[in-house]
PDB file of C-alpha atoms in Angstrom:
ATOM      1  CA  MET A   1      -1.492  20.481 -18.635  1.00  0.00           C
ATOM      2  CA  PHE A   2       1.861  19.915 -19.427  1.00  0.00           C
ATOM      3  CA  ALA A   3       3.008  22.761 -17.266  1.00  0.00           C
ATOM      4  CA  PHE A   4       1.069  21.543 -14.354  1.00  0.00           C
ATOM      5  CA  ILE A   5       2.908  18.170 -15.249  1.00  0.00           C
ATOM      6  CA  HIS A   6       6.181  19.282 -15.190  1.00  0.00           C
ATOM      7  CA  LYS A   7       5.331  21.847 -12.332  1.00  0.00           C
ATOM      8  CA  LEU A   8       3.995  18.699 -10.089  1.00  0.00           C
ATOM      9  CA  GLY A   9       6.987  16.852 -11.375  1.00  0.00           C
ATOM     10  CA  SER A  10       9.491  19.259  -9.476  1.00  0.00           C
ATOM     11  CA  PRO A  11      10.556  18.191  -6.102  1.00  0.00           C
ATOM     12  CA  PRO A  12      10.194  21.188  -4.309  1.00  0.00           C
ATOM     13  CA  HIS A  13       6.802  21.765  -5.219  1.00  0.00           C
ATOM     14  CA  PHE A  14       6.399  17.901  -4.214  1.00  0.00           C
ATOM     15  CA  TRP A  15       8.065  18.726  -1.244  1.00  0.00           C
ATOM     16  CA  ARG A  16       5.921  22.151  -0.340  1.00  0.00           C
ATOM     17  CA  LEU A  17       3.034  20.270  -1.216  1.00  0.00           C
ATOM     18  CA  SER A  18       3.547  16.915   0.291  1.00  0.00           C
ATOM     19  CA  GLY A  19       4.444  18.943   3.561  1.00  0.00           C
ATOM     20  CA  THR A  20       0.422  20.436   3.652  1.00  0.00           C
ATOM     21  CA  MET A  21      -1.113  16.991   2.378  1.00  0.00           C
ATOM     22  CA  VAL A  22       0.582  14.530   5.139  1.00  0.00           C
ATOM     23  CA  PRO A  23      -1.209  15.061   8.157  1.00  0.00           C
ATOM     24  CA  TRP A  24      -4.631  15.785   6.408  1.00  0.00           C
ATOM     25  CA  PHE A  25      -4.608  12.304   4.712  1.00  0.00           C
ATOM     26  CA  SER A  26      -2.954  10.828   7.566  1.00  0.00           C
ATOM     27  CA  TRP A  27      -6.226  11.793   9.655  1.00  0.00           C
ATOM     28  CA  PHE A  28      -8.595  11.105   7.106  1.00  0.00           C
ATOM     29  CA  ALA A  29      -7.148   7.580   7.079  1.00  0.00           C
ATOM     30  CA  VAL A  30      -7.199   7.162  11.069  1.00  0.00           C
ATOM     31  CA  VAL A  31     -10.747   8.282  11.168  1.00  0.00           C
ATOM     32  CA  LEU A  32     -11.892   6.183   8.351  1.00  0.00           C
ATOM     33  CA  ILE A  33      -9.749   2.908   9.341  1.00  0.00           C
ATOM     34  CA  ALA A  34     -11.381   3.404  12.725  1.00  0.00           C
ATOM     35  CA  VAL A  35     -15.040   4.373  11.410  1.00  0.00           C
ATOM     36  CA  GLY A  36     -14.674   1.086   9.233  1.00  0.00           C
ATOM     37  CA  THR A  37     -13.165  -1.085  11.806  1.00  0.00           C
ATOM     38  CA  VAL A  38     -16.061  -0.568  14.140  1.00  0.00           C
ATOM     39  CA  GLY A  39     -18.272  -0.908  11.232  1.00  0.00           C
ATOM     40  CA  GLY A  40     -16.890  -4.196   9.847  1.00  0.00           C
ATOM     41  CA  LEU A  41     -16.545  -5.909  13.758  1.00  0.00           C
ATOM     42  CA  TRP A  42     -19.580  -5.124  15.338  1.00  0.00           C
ATOM     43  CA  VAL A  43     -22.243  -2.766  13.430  1.00  0.00           C
ATOM     44  CA  ALA A  44     -22.094  -4.943   9.946  1.00  0.00           C
ATOM     45  CA  PRO A  45     -24.433  -8.345  10.356  1.00  0.00           C
ATOM     46  CA  PRO A  46     -23.118 -11.985  10.448  1.00  0.00           C
ATOM     47  CA  ASP A  47     -22.600 -13.422   7.119  1.00  0.00           C
ATOM     48  CA  TYR A  48     -25.743 -16.063   6.987  1.00  0.00           C
ATOM     49  CA  GLN A  49     -22.891 -18.819   5.605  1.00  0.00           C
ATOM     50  CA  GLN A  50     -19.772 -18.070   7.012  1.00  0.00           C
ATOM     51  CA  LEU A  51     -21.332 -16.218  10.008  1.00  0.00           C
ATOM     52  CA  ASP A  52     -18.642 -13.968  11.627  1.00  0.00           C
ATOM     53  CA  ALA A  53     -15.124 -15.282   9.580  1.00  0.00           C
ATOM     54  CA  PHE A  54     -16.943 -13.382   6.763  1.00  0.00           C
ATOM     55  CA  ARG A  55     -15.390 -10.047   8.843  1.00  0.00           C
ATOM     56  CA  ILE A  56     -11.886 -10.698   7.682  1.00  0.00           C
ATOM     57  CA  ILE A  57     -13.139  -9.168   4.798  1.00  0.00           C
ATOM     58  CA  TYR A  58     -12.306  -5.681   6.398  1.00  0.00           C
ATOM     59  CA  PHE A  59      -9.301  -6.192   6.506  1.00  0.00           C
ATOM     60  CA  HIS A  60      -8.422  -8.612   3.556  1.00  0.00           C
ATOM     61  CA  VAL A  61     -10.053  -6.560   0.554  1.00  0.00           C
ATOM     62  CA  PRO A  62      -8.358  -3.249   1.920  1.00  0.00           C
ATOM     63  CA  SER A  63      -5.188  -4.924   1.942  1.00  0.00           C
ATOM     64  CA  ALA A  64      -5.268  -6.761  -1.187  1.00  0.00           C
ATOM     65  CA  TRP A  65      -6.782  -3.802  -2.983  1.00  0.00           C
ATOM     66  CA  LEU A  66      -3.783  -1.738  -1.601  1.00  0.00           C
ATOM     67  CA  SER A  67      -1.104  -4.486  -3.211  1.00  0.00           C
ATOM     68  CA  GLN A  68      -2.266  -4.370  -6.383  1.00  0.00           C
ATOM     69  CA  PHE A  69      -3.054  -0.722  -6.820  1.00  0.00           C
ATOM     70  CA  GLY A  70       0.266   0.022  -5.128  1.00  0.00           C
ATOM     71  CA  TYR A  71       2.298  -1.811  -7.975  1.00  0.00           C
ATOM     72  CA  VAL A  72      -0.192  -0.069 -10.802  1.00  0.00           C
ATOM     73  CA  VAL A  73       1.089   3.093  -9.186  1.00  0.00           C
ATOM     74  CA  MET A  74       4.467   2.221  -9.232  1.00  0.00           C
ATOM     75  CA  ALA A  75       4.914   1.029 -12.481  1.00  0.00           C
ATOM     76  CA  ALA A  76       2.663   4.217 -13.849  1.00  0.00           C
ATOM     77  CA  ALA A  77       5.341   5.985 -11.915  1.00  0.00           C
ATOM     78  CA  ALA A  78       8.538   4.025 -12.929  1.00  0.00           C
ATOM     79  CA  ALA A  79       7.030   4.695 -16.730  1.00  0.00           C
ATOM     80  CA  VAL A  80       6.876   8.164 -16.381  1.00  0.00           C
ATOM     81  CA  GLY A  81      10.714   8.661 -15.038  1.00  0.00           C
ATOM     82  CA  LEU A  82      11.969   6.146 -17.895  1.00  0.00           C
ATOM     83  CA  ILE A  83       9.706   8.259 -20.678  1.00  0.00           C
ATOM     84  CA  TRP A  84      10.141  11.799 -19.289  1.00  0.00           C
ATOM     85  CA  ARG A  85      13.107  11.328 -17.111  1.00  0.00           C
ATOM     86  CA  ILE A  86      11.322  12.534 -14.562  1.00  0.00           C
ATOM     87  CA  LYS A  87      13.588  12.411 -11.214  1.00  0.00           C
ATOM     88  CA  LEU A  88      10.565  12.674  -8.710  1.00  0.00           C
ATOM     89  CA  ALA A  89       8.525   9.505 -10.473  1.00  0.00           C
ATOM     90  CA  HIS A  90      11.410   7.108  -9.918  1.00  0.00           C
ATOM     91  CA  ALA A  91      11.206   8.530  -6.600  1.00  0.00           C
ATOM     92  CA  VAL A  92       8.071   7.808  -6.000  1.00  0.00           C
ATOM     93  CA  ALA A  93       8.165   4.080  -7.786  1.00  0.00           C
ATOM     94  CA  ALA A  94      10.706   3.650  -5.455  1.00  0.00           C
ATOM     95  CA  ALA A  95       8.606   4.646  -2.379  1.00  0.00           C
ATOM     96  CA  CYS A  96       6.107   2.216  -3.794  1.00  0.00           C
ATOM     97  CA  ALA A  97       7.857  -0.771  -3.370  1.00  0.00           C
ATOM     98  CA  PRO A  98       7.957  -1.328   0.329  1.00  0.00           C
ATOM     99  CA  ILE A  99       4.497  -0.441   1.416  1.00  0.00           C
ATOM    100  CA  GLY A 100       2.727  -2.596  -1.709  1.00  0.00           C
ATOM    101  CA  ALA A 101       4.865  -5.563  -0.292  1.00  0.00           C
ATOM    102  CA  SER A 102       3.877  -5.216   3.278  1.00  0.00           C
ATOM    103  CA  PHE A 103       0.385  -5.038   2.074  1.00  0.00           C
ATOM    104  CA  THR A 104       0.582  -7.954  -0.063  1.00  0.00           C
ATOM    105  CA  VAL A 105       2.266 -10.048   2.897  1.00  0.00           C
ATOM    106  CA  VAL A 106      -1.356  -8.710   5.003  1.00  0.00           C
ATOM    107  CA  ALA A 107      -3.526  -9.839   2.195  1.00  0.00           C
ATOM    108  CA  LEU A 108      -1.876 -13.274   1.884  1.00  0.00           C
ATOM    109  CA  ALA A 109      -1.741 -14.009   5.691  1.00  0.00           C
ATOM    110  CA  THR A 110      -5.266 -12.474   6.212  1.00  0.00           C
ATOM    111  CA  GLY A 111      -6.734 -14.778   3.113  1.00  0.00           C
ATOM    112  CA  SER A 112      -4.735 -17.752   4.573  1.00  0.00           C
ATOM    113  CA  ILE A 113      -6.260 -17.112   8.016  1.00  0.00           C
ATOM    114  CA  TRP A 114      -9.558 -16.578   6.127  1.00  0.00           C
ATOM    115  CA  GLY A 115      -8.871 -19.666   3.829  1.00  0.00           C
ATOM    116  CA  LYS A 116      -8.057 -22.454   7.269  1.00  0.00           C
ATOM    117  CA  PRO A 117     -12.154 -22.347   8.575  1.00  0.00           C
ATOM    118  CA  MET A 118     -13.504 -21.554   5.490  1.00  0.00           C
ATOM    119  CA  TRP A 119     -11.866 -23.645   2.692  1.00  0.00           C
ATOM    120  CA  GLY A 120     -10.371 -26.417   5.443  1.00  0.00           C
ATOM    121  CA  THR A 121      -6.644 -25.275   4.647  1.00  0.00           C
ATOM    122  CA  TRP A 122      -4.254 -22.324   4.599  1.00  0.00           C
ATOM    123  CA  TRP A 123      -2.955 -22.437   1.121  1.00  0.00           C
ATOM    124  CA  VAL A 124      -3.926 -24.065  -2.080  1.00  0.00           C
ATOM    125  CA  TRP A 125      -2.216 -23.522  -4.952  1.00  0.00           C
ATOM    126  CA  ASP A 126      -4.929 -21.686  -6.490  1.00  0.00           C
ATOM    127  CA  ALA A 127      -4.685 -19.085  -9.638  1.00  0.00           C
ATOM    128  CA  ARG A 128      -5.567 -16.119  -7.218  1.00  0.00           C
ATOM    129  CA  LEU A 129      -3.379 -16.913  -4.047  1.00  0.00           C
ATOM    130  CA  THR A 130      -0.413 -17.816  -6.645  1.00  0.00           C
ATOM    131  CA  SER A 131      -0.909 -14.755  -8.771  1.00  0.00           C
ATOM    132  CA  THR A 132      -0.723 -12.771  -5.640  1.00  0.00           C
ATOM    133  CA  LEU A 133       2.434 -14.415  -4.420  1.00  0.00           C
ATOM    134  CA  VAL A 134       4.363 -13.959  -7.933  1.00  0.00           C
ATOM    135  CA  LEU A 135       2.901 -10.333  -6.993  1.00  0.00           C
ATOM    136  CA  LEU A 136       4.997 -10.247  -3.856  1.00  0.00           C
ATOM    137  CA  PHE A 137       7.932 -11.816  -5.680  1.00  0.00           C
ATOM    138  CA  LEU A 138       8.136  -8.792  -8.321  1.00  0.00           C
ATOM    139  CA  TYR A 139       7.863  -6.307  -5.250  1.00  0.00           C
ATOM    140  CA  PHE A 140      11.053  -8.156  -3.838  1.00  0.00           C
ATOM    141  CA  GLY A 141      12.500  -8.414  -7.636  1.00  0.00           C
ATOM    142  CA  TYR A 142      11.938  -4.874  -7.697  1.00  0.00           C
ATOM    143  CA  MET A 143      13.514  -4.150  -4.215  1.00  0.00           C
ATOM    144  CA  ALA A 144      16.515  -6.207  -4.300  1.00  0.00           C
ATOM    145  CA  LEU A 145      17.180  -4.960  -7.982  1.00  0.00           C
ATOM    146  CA  ARG A 146      17.721  -1.320  -6.819  1.00  0.00           C
ATOM    147  CA  ALA A 147      19.428  -2.431  -3.998  1.00  0.00           C
ATOM    148  CA  ALA A 148      22.304  -4.138  -6.108  1.00  0.00           C
ATOM    149  CA  ILE A 149      23.173  -1.283  -8.793  1.00  0.00           C
ATOM    150  CA  ASP A 150      24.956   1.580  -7.150  1.00  0.00           C
ATOM    151  CA  ASP A 151      24.375   3.695  -9.806  1.00  0.00           C
ATOM    152  CA  GLU A 152      21.068   5.644  -9.035  1.00  0.00           C
ATOM    153  CA  ASN A 153      20.085   6.531 -12.873  1.00  0.00           C
ATOM    154  CA  ARG A 154      20.586   2.752 -13.753  1.00  0.00           C
ATOM    155  CA  ALA A 155      19.350   1.373 -10.787  1.00  0.00           C
ATOM    156  CA  ASP A 156      15.939   3.326 -11.586  1.00  0.00           C
ATOM    157  CA  ARG A 157      16.364   2.484 -15.198  1.00  0.00           C
ATOM    158  CA  ALA A 158      16.330  -1.331 -14.416  1.00  0.00           C
ATOM    159  CA  SER A 159      13.894  -1.115 -12.150  1.00  0.00           C
ATOM    160  CA  ALA A 160      11.433   0.622 -14.046  1.00  0.00           C
ATOM    161  CA  LEU A 161      12.087  -1.830 -17.039  1.00  0.00           C
ATOM    162  CA  LEU A 162      11.095  -4.525 -13.875  1.00  0.00           C
ATOM    163  CA  ALA A 163       8.473  -2.889 -12.959  1.00  0.00           C
ATOM    164  CA  ILE A 164       6.474  -1.831 -16.268  1.00  0.00           C
ATOM    165  CA  ILE A 165       7.206  -5.963 -17.452  1.00  0.00           C
ATOM    166  CA  GLY A 166       5.504  -7.435 -14.073  1.00  0.00           C
ATOM    167  CA  VAL A 167       2.153  -5.192 -14.768  1.00  0.00           C
ATOM    168  CA  ILE A 168       0.889  -7.921 -16.586  1.00  0.00           C
ATOM    169  CA  ASN A 169       0.542  -9.589 -13.187  1.00  0.00           C
ATOM    170  CA  ILE A 170      -2.285  -7.257 -12.431  1.00  0.00           C
ATOM    171  CA  PRO A 171      -5.320  -8.135 -14.900  1.00  0.00           C
ATOM    172  CA  ILE A 172      -3.735 -11.953 -13.718  1.00  0.00           C
ATOM    173  CA  ILE A 173      -4.956 -11.614 -10.245  1.00  0.00           C
ATOM    174  CA  LYS A 174      -7.649  -9.712 -11.191  1.00  0.00           C
ATOM    175  CA  TYR A 175      -9.533 -12.098 -13.672  1.00  0.00           C
ATOM    176  CA  SER A 176      -7.828 -15.079 -12.051  1.00  0.00           C
ATOM    177  CA  VAL A 177     -11.175 -16.274 -10.729  1.00  0.00           C
ATOM    178  CA  GLU A 178     -13.068 -15.594 -13.900  1.00  0.00           C
ATOM    179  CA  TRP A 179     -10.353 -17.739 -16.025  1.00  0.00           C
ATOM    180  CA  TRP A 180      -9.757 -20.202 -14.173  1.00  0.00           C
ATOM    181  CA  ASN A 181     -11.824 -22.844 -11.576  1.00  0.00           C
ATOM    182  CA  THR A 182     -10.667 -21.224  -8.713  1.00  0.00           C
ATOM    183  CA  LEU A 183     -11.367 -21.746  -4.612  1.00  0.00           C
ATOM    184  CA  HIS A 184     -11.015 -18.142  -4.089  1.00  0.00           C
ATOM    185  CA  GLN A 185     -14.552 -16.048  -4.318  1.00  0.00           C
ATOM    186  CA  PRO A 186     -15.216 -13.982  -7.404  1.00  0.00           C
ATOM    187  CA  ALA A 187     -14.887 -10.059  -7.393  1.00  0.00           C
ATOM    188  CA  THR A 188     -17.293  -8.412  -4.126  1.00  0.00           C
ATOM    189  CA  ILE A 189     -16.502  -4.662  -4.588  1.00  0.00           C
ATOM    190  CA  SER A 190     -16.754  -4.633  -8.815  1.00  0.00           C
ATOM    191  CA  LYS A 191     -20.390  -6.085  -7.842  1.00  0.00           C
ATOM    192  CA  ILE A 192     -21.568  -2.634  -6.927  1.00  0.00           C
ATOM    193  CA  GLY A 193     -23.794  -2.618  -9.838  1.00  0.00           C
ATOM    194  CA  LYS A 194     -25.798  -6.080  -9.037  1.00  0.00           C
ATOM    195  CA  PRO A 195     -25.232  -5.556  -5.434  1.00  0.00           C
ATOM    196  CA  SER A 196     -23.651  -8.902  -4.135  1.00  0.00           C
ATOM    197  CA  MET A 197     -23.119  -7.184  -0.805  1.00  0.00           C
ATOM    198  CA  ASP A 198     -26.061  -6.043   1.598  1.00  0.00           C
ATOM    199  CA  PRO A 199     -25.541  -2.617   2.362  1.00  0.00           C
ATOM    200  CA  GLU A 200     -24.872  -2.951   6.307  1.00  0.00           C
ATOM    201  CA  MET A 201     -21.989  -4.885   5.172  1.00  0.00           C
ATOM    202  CA  LEU A 202     -20.606  -2.901   2.098  1.00  0.00           C
ATOM    203  CA  VAL A 203     -20.813   0.652   3.359  1.00  0.00           C
ATOM    204  CA  PRO A 204     -17.861  -0.528   6.388  1.00  0.00           C
ATOM    205  CA  LEU A 205     -15.719  -2.284   3.755  1.00  0.00           C
ATOM    206  CA  LEU A 206     -15.918   0.871   1.297  1.00  0.00           C
ATOM    207  CA  VAL A 207     -14.679   2.943   4.073  1.00  0.00           C
ATOM    208  CA  MET A 208     -12.228   1.090   4.714  1.00  0.00           C
ATOM    209  CA  TRP A 209     -11.275   0.772   1.415  1.00  0.00           C
ATOM    210  CA  LEU A 210     -10.690   4.587   1.126  1.00  0.00           C
ATOM    211  CA  GLY A 211      -9.312   4.703   4.489  1.00  0.00           C
ATOM    212  CA  PHE A 212      -6.582   2.218   3.366  1.00  0.00           C
ATOM    213  CA  THR A 213      -6.272   3.901  -0.211  1.00  0.00           C
ATOM    214  CA  PHE A 214      -5.831   7.324   2.236  1.00  0.00           C
ATOM    215  CA  PHE A 215      -3.147   5.560   4.689  1.00  0.00           C
ATOM    216  CA  PHE A 216      -0.659   4.319   1.419  1.00  0.00           C
ATOM    217  CA  PHE A 217      -1.088   8.121  -0.473  1.00  0.00           C
ATOM    218  CA  ALA A 218       0.399   9.736   3.483  1.00  0.00           C
ATOM    219  CA  VAL A 219       3.398   6.989   3.663  1.00  0.00           C
ATOM    220  CA  LEU A 220       3.937   7.048   0.075  1.00  0.00           C
ATOM    221  CA  MET A 221       4.411  11.183   0.813  1.00  0.00           C
ATOM    222  CA  VAL A 222       6.530  10.571   3.547  1.00  0.00           C
ATOM    223  CA  ARG A 223       8.903   8.033   1.819  1.00  0.00           C
ATOM    224  CA  THR A 224       8.965   9.852  -1.254  1.00  0.00           C
ATOM    225  CA  ARG A 225      10.274  13.129   0.397  1.00  0.00           C
ATOM    226  CA  ALA A 226      12.904  10.868   1.831  1.00  0.00           C
ATOM    227  CA  GLU A 227      14.056   9.401  -1.351  1.00  0.00           C
ATOM    228  CA  LEU A 228      14.334  13.179  -2.328  1.00  0.00           C
ATOM    229  CA  ILE A 229      16.397  13.826   0.305  1.00  0.00           C
ATOM    230  CA  ALA A 230      19.128  11.451  -0.706  1.00  0.00           C
ATOM    231  CA  ARG A 231      18.253  12.387  -4.167  1.00  0.00           C
ATOM    232  CA  GLU A 232      18.177  16.031  -3.934  1.00  0.00           C
ATOM    233  CA  ARG A 233      21.253  16.496  -1.551  1.00  0.00           C
ATOM    234  CA  ASN A 234      23.397  19.117  -3.247  1.00  0.00           C
ATOM    235  CA  LYS A 235      20.658  20.696  -4.821  1.00  0.00           C
ATOM    236  CA  LYS A 236      20.461  24.682  -3.194  1.00  0.00           C
ATOM    237  CA  TRP A 237      16.607  23.927  -2.158  1.00  0.00           C
ATOM    238  CA  LEU A 238      17.253  21.207  -0.079  1.00  0.00           C
ATOM    239  CA  ARG A 239      20.168  22.618   1.489  1.00  0.00           C
ATOM    240  CA  GLU A 240      18.074  25.497   2.638  1.00  0.00           C
ATOM    241  CA  VAL A 241      15.087  23.250   3.635  1.00  0.00           C
ATOM    242  CA  ILE A 242      17.259  21.252   5.766  1.00  0.00           C
ATOM    243  CA  GLY A 243      19.347  24.393   6.928  1.00  0.00           C
ATOM    244  CA  ARG A 244      15.924  25.508   8.378  1.00  0.00           C
ATOM    245  CA  GLY A 245      15.188  22.800  10.137  1.00  0.00           C
TER     246      GLY A 245
ATOM    247  CA  MET B   1     -16.621  -8.569  27.125  1.00  0.00           C
ATOM    248  CA  GLU B   2     -18.844 -10.277  25.077  1.00  0.00           C
ATOM    249  CA  PHE B   3     -18.765  -7.894  21.986  1.00  0.00           C
ATOM    250  CA  LEU B   4     -14.676  -9.166  21.660  1.00  0.00           C
ATOM    251  CA  THR B   5     -16.052 -12.633  20.705  1.00  0.00           C
ATOM    252  CA  PHE B   6     -16.754 -13.849  17.367  1.00  0.00           C
ATOM    253  CA  GLY B   7     -18.174 -17.353  17.964  1.00  0.00           C
ATOM    254  CA  LYS B   8     -15.963 -20.416  16.938  1.00  0.00           C
ATOM    255  CA  TYR B   9     -14.247 -17.480  14.673  1.00  0.00           C
ATOM    256  CA  THR B  10     -12.963 -14.962  17.706  1.00  0.00           C
ATOM    257  CA  TRP B  11      -9.544 -15.959  16.722  1.00  0.00           C
ATOM    258  CA  TYR B  12      -9.364 -16.147  13.359  1.00  0.00           C
ATOM    259  CA  VAL B  13     -10.973 -12.681  13.129  1.00  0.00           C
ATOM    260  CA  TRP B  14      -8.772 -11.143  15.832  1.00  0.00           C
ATOM    261  CA  SER B  15      -5.521 -12.463  14.473  1.00  0.00           C
ATOM    262  CA  SER B  16      -6.495 -10.589  11.079  1.00  0.00           C
ATOM    263  CA  VAL B  17      -7.084  -7.444  12.690  1.00  0.00           C
ATOM    264  CA  ILE B  18      -3.799  -7.867  15.354  1.00  0.00           C
ATOM    265  CA  LEU B  19      -1.668  -8.318  11.770  1.00  0.00           C
ATOM    266  CA  SER B  20      -3.425  -5.647   9.820  1.00  0.00           C
ATOM    267  CA  PHE B  21      -2.999  -3.076  12.147  1.00  0.00           C
ATOM    268  CA  VAL B  22       0.987  -4.220  13.368  1.00  0.00           C
ATOM    269  CA  VAL B  23       1.699  -3.707   9.517  1.00  0.00           C
ATOM    270  CA  LEU B  24      -0.234  -0.622   9.325  1.00  0.00           C
ATOM    271  CA  GLY B  25       1.973   0.486  12.909  1.00  0.00           C
ATOM    272  CA  ALA B  26       4.710  -0.985  10.816  1.00  0.00           C
ATOM    273  CA  ASN B  27       4.692   1.094   7.726  1.00  0.00           C
ATOM    274  CA  VAL B  28       4.518   4.576   9.619  1.00  0.00           C
ATOM    275  CA  TRP B  29       7.214   4.027  12.069  1.00  0.00           C
ATOM    276  CA  MET B  30       9.601   3.138   9.008  1.00  0.00           C
ATOM    277  CA  ALA B  31       8.747   5.304   6.819  1.00  0.00           C
ATOM    278  CA  ARG B  32       8.861   7.879   9.802  1.00  0.00           C
ATOM    279  CA  ARG B  33      12.340   6.598  10.786  1.00  0.00           C
ATOM    280  CA  LEU B  34      13.619   6.296   7.391  1.00  0.00           C
ATOM    281  CA  LEU B  35      12.435  10.334   6.506  1.00  0.00           C
ATOM    282  CA  ARG B  36      14.031  11.326  10.076  1.00  0.00           C
ATOM    283  CA  SER B  37      17.450  10.068   9.221  1.00  0.00           C
ATOM    284  CA  ARG B  38      17.867  10.631   6.040  1.00  0.00           C
ATOM    285  CA  MET B  39      17.279  14.306   7.398  1.00  0.00           C
ATOM    286  CA  GLU B  40      19.360  13.897   9.970  1.00  0.00           C
ATOM    287  CA  THR B  41      22.785  12.501   7.901  1.00  0.00           C
ATOM    288  CA  ALA B  42      21.794  15.249   5.180  1.00  0.00           C
ATOM    289  CA  ARG B  43      21.739  18.073   8.236  1.00  0.00           C
ATOM    290  CA  ARG B  44      25.058  16.580   9.739  1.00  0.00           C
ATOM    291  CA  ARG B  45      26.585  16.575   6.284  1.00  0.00           C
ATOM    292  CA  LEU B  46      25.512  20.232   5.343  1.00  0.00           C
ATOM    293  CA  ALA B  47      27.324  21.354   9.121  1.00  0.00           C
ATOM    294  CA  ALA B  48      30.601  19.399   8.345  1.00  0.00           C
ATOM    295  CA  GLU B  49      30.520  21.337   4.774  1.00  0.00           C
ATOM    296  CA  GLU B  50      30.119  24.243   6.909  1.00  0.00           C
ATOM    297  CA  VAL B  51      33.134  23.867   9.432  1.00  0.00           C
TER     298      VAL B  51
END
């Protein structure tokens, strides 16, 4: 197990592996997102209450999922980097932040666009919306902290601590709709056990969710490769890779 | 062209779709640009050292 983690944590191994996986993940993402978009916009029937406005769910939910999943991946990678001093883990954490932040913006914006016709307002200081806004500020704080410290090792350690502390916000976002009285509806996908959606509506949502997840990992690998070039610039393996073109 | 309309929610649905695809595209573009520029910098550095 530890041998596997150490092999995976080796930058040259990651470079080779990601070089093979990025095209596969990208194509899976393109196909799944295309299928999910067609299914969500034109195959799924309109909701009996929200009519066609509910179709925003096919973009809002996968974005909201990535905003939280991205943070968990970032915090987990930061913890691995901090505890086991695996440099690749810090590179992964640094690469997660801009992707997660961008999807948090999409989740907030699409939620706001959906809220206007359904709630009659673009924004309310409701527990789910406010905790998601805090998540966006945590991403910004993480990126600002990294950028503010010149020494790479210190930047890695300080930003890792912030990422780990900030992970407390994830269960707050998840359970905000149960702990507090909110305008936001309760969870949709986690109710697969007792379906709250018709399969015709649920399947495109699951396809989009999978497509967005493949997309996240494809972009994460590209960004991690870019991080590795900056971090491993004096290493022999990278000089050989760069030299080969 | 009727399939492009979603009743009185057309604007809301399409603005969410467009925003999502713009951000997906921007993520790809920025990640690729970052990788290319880091690669270029490293290559220039290597070439300068060899001279």
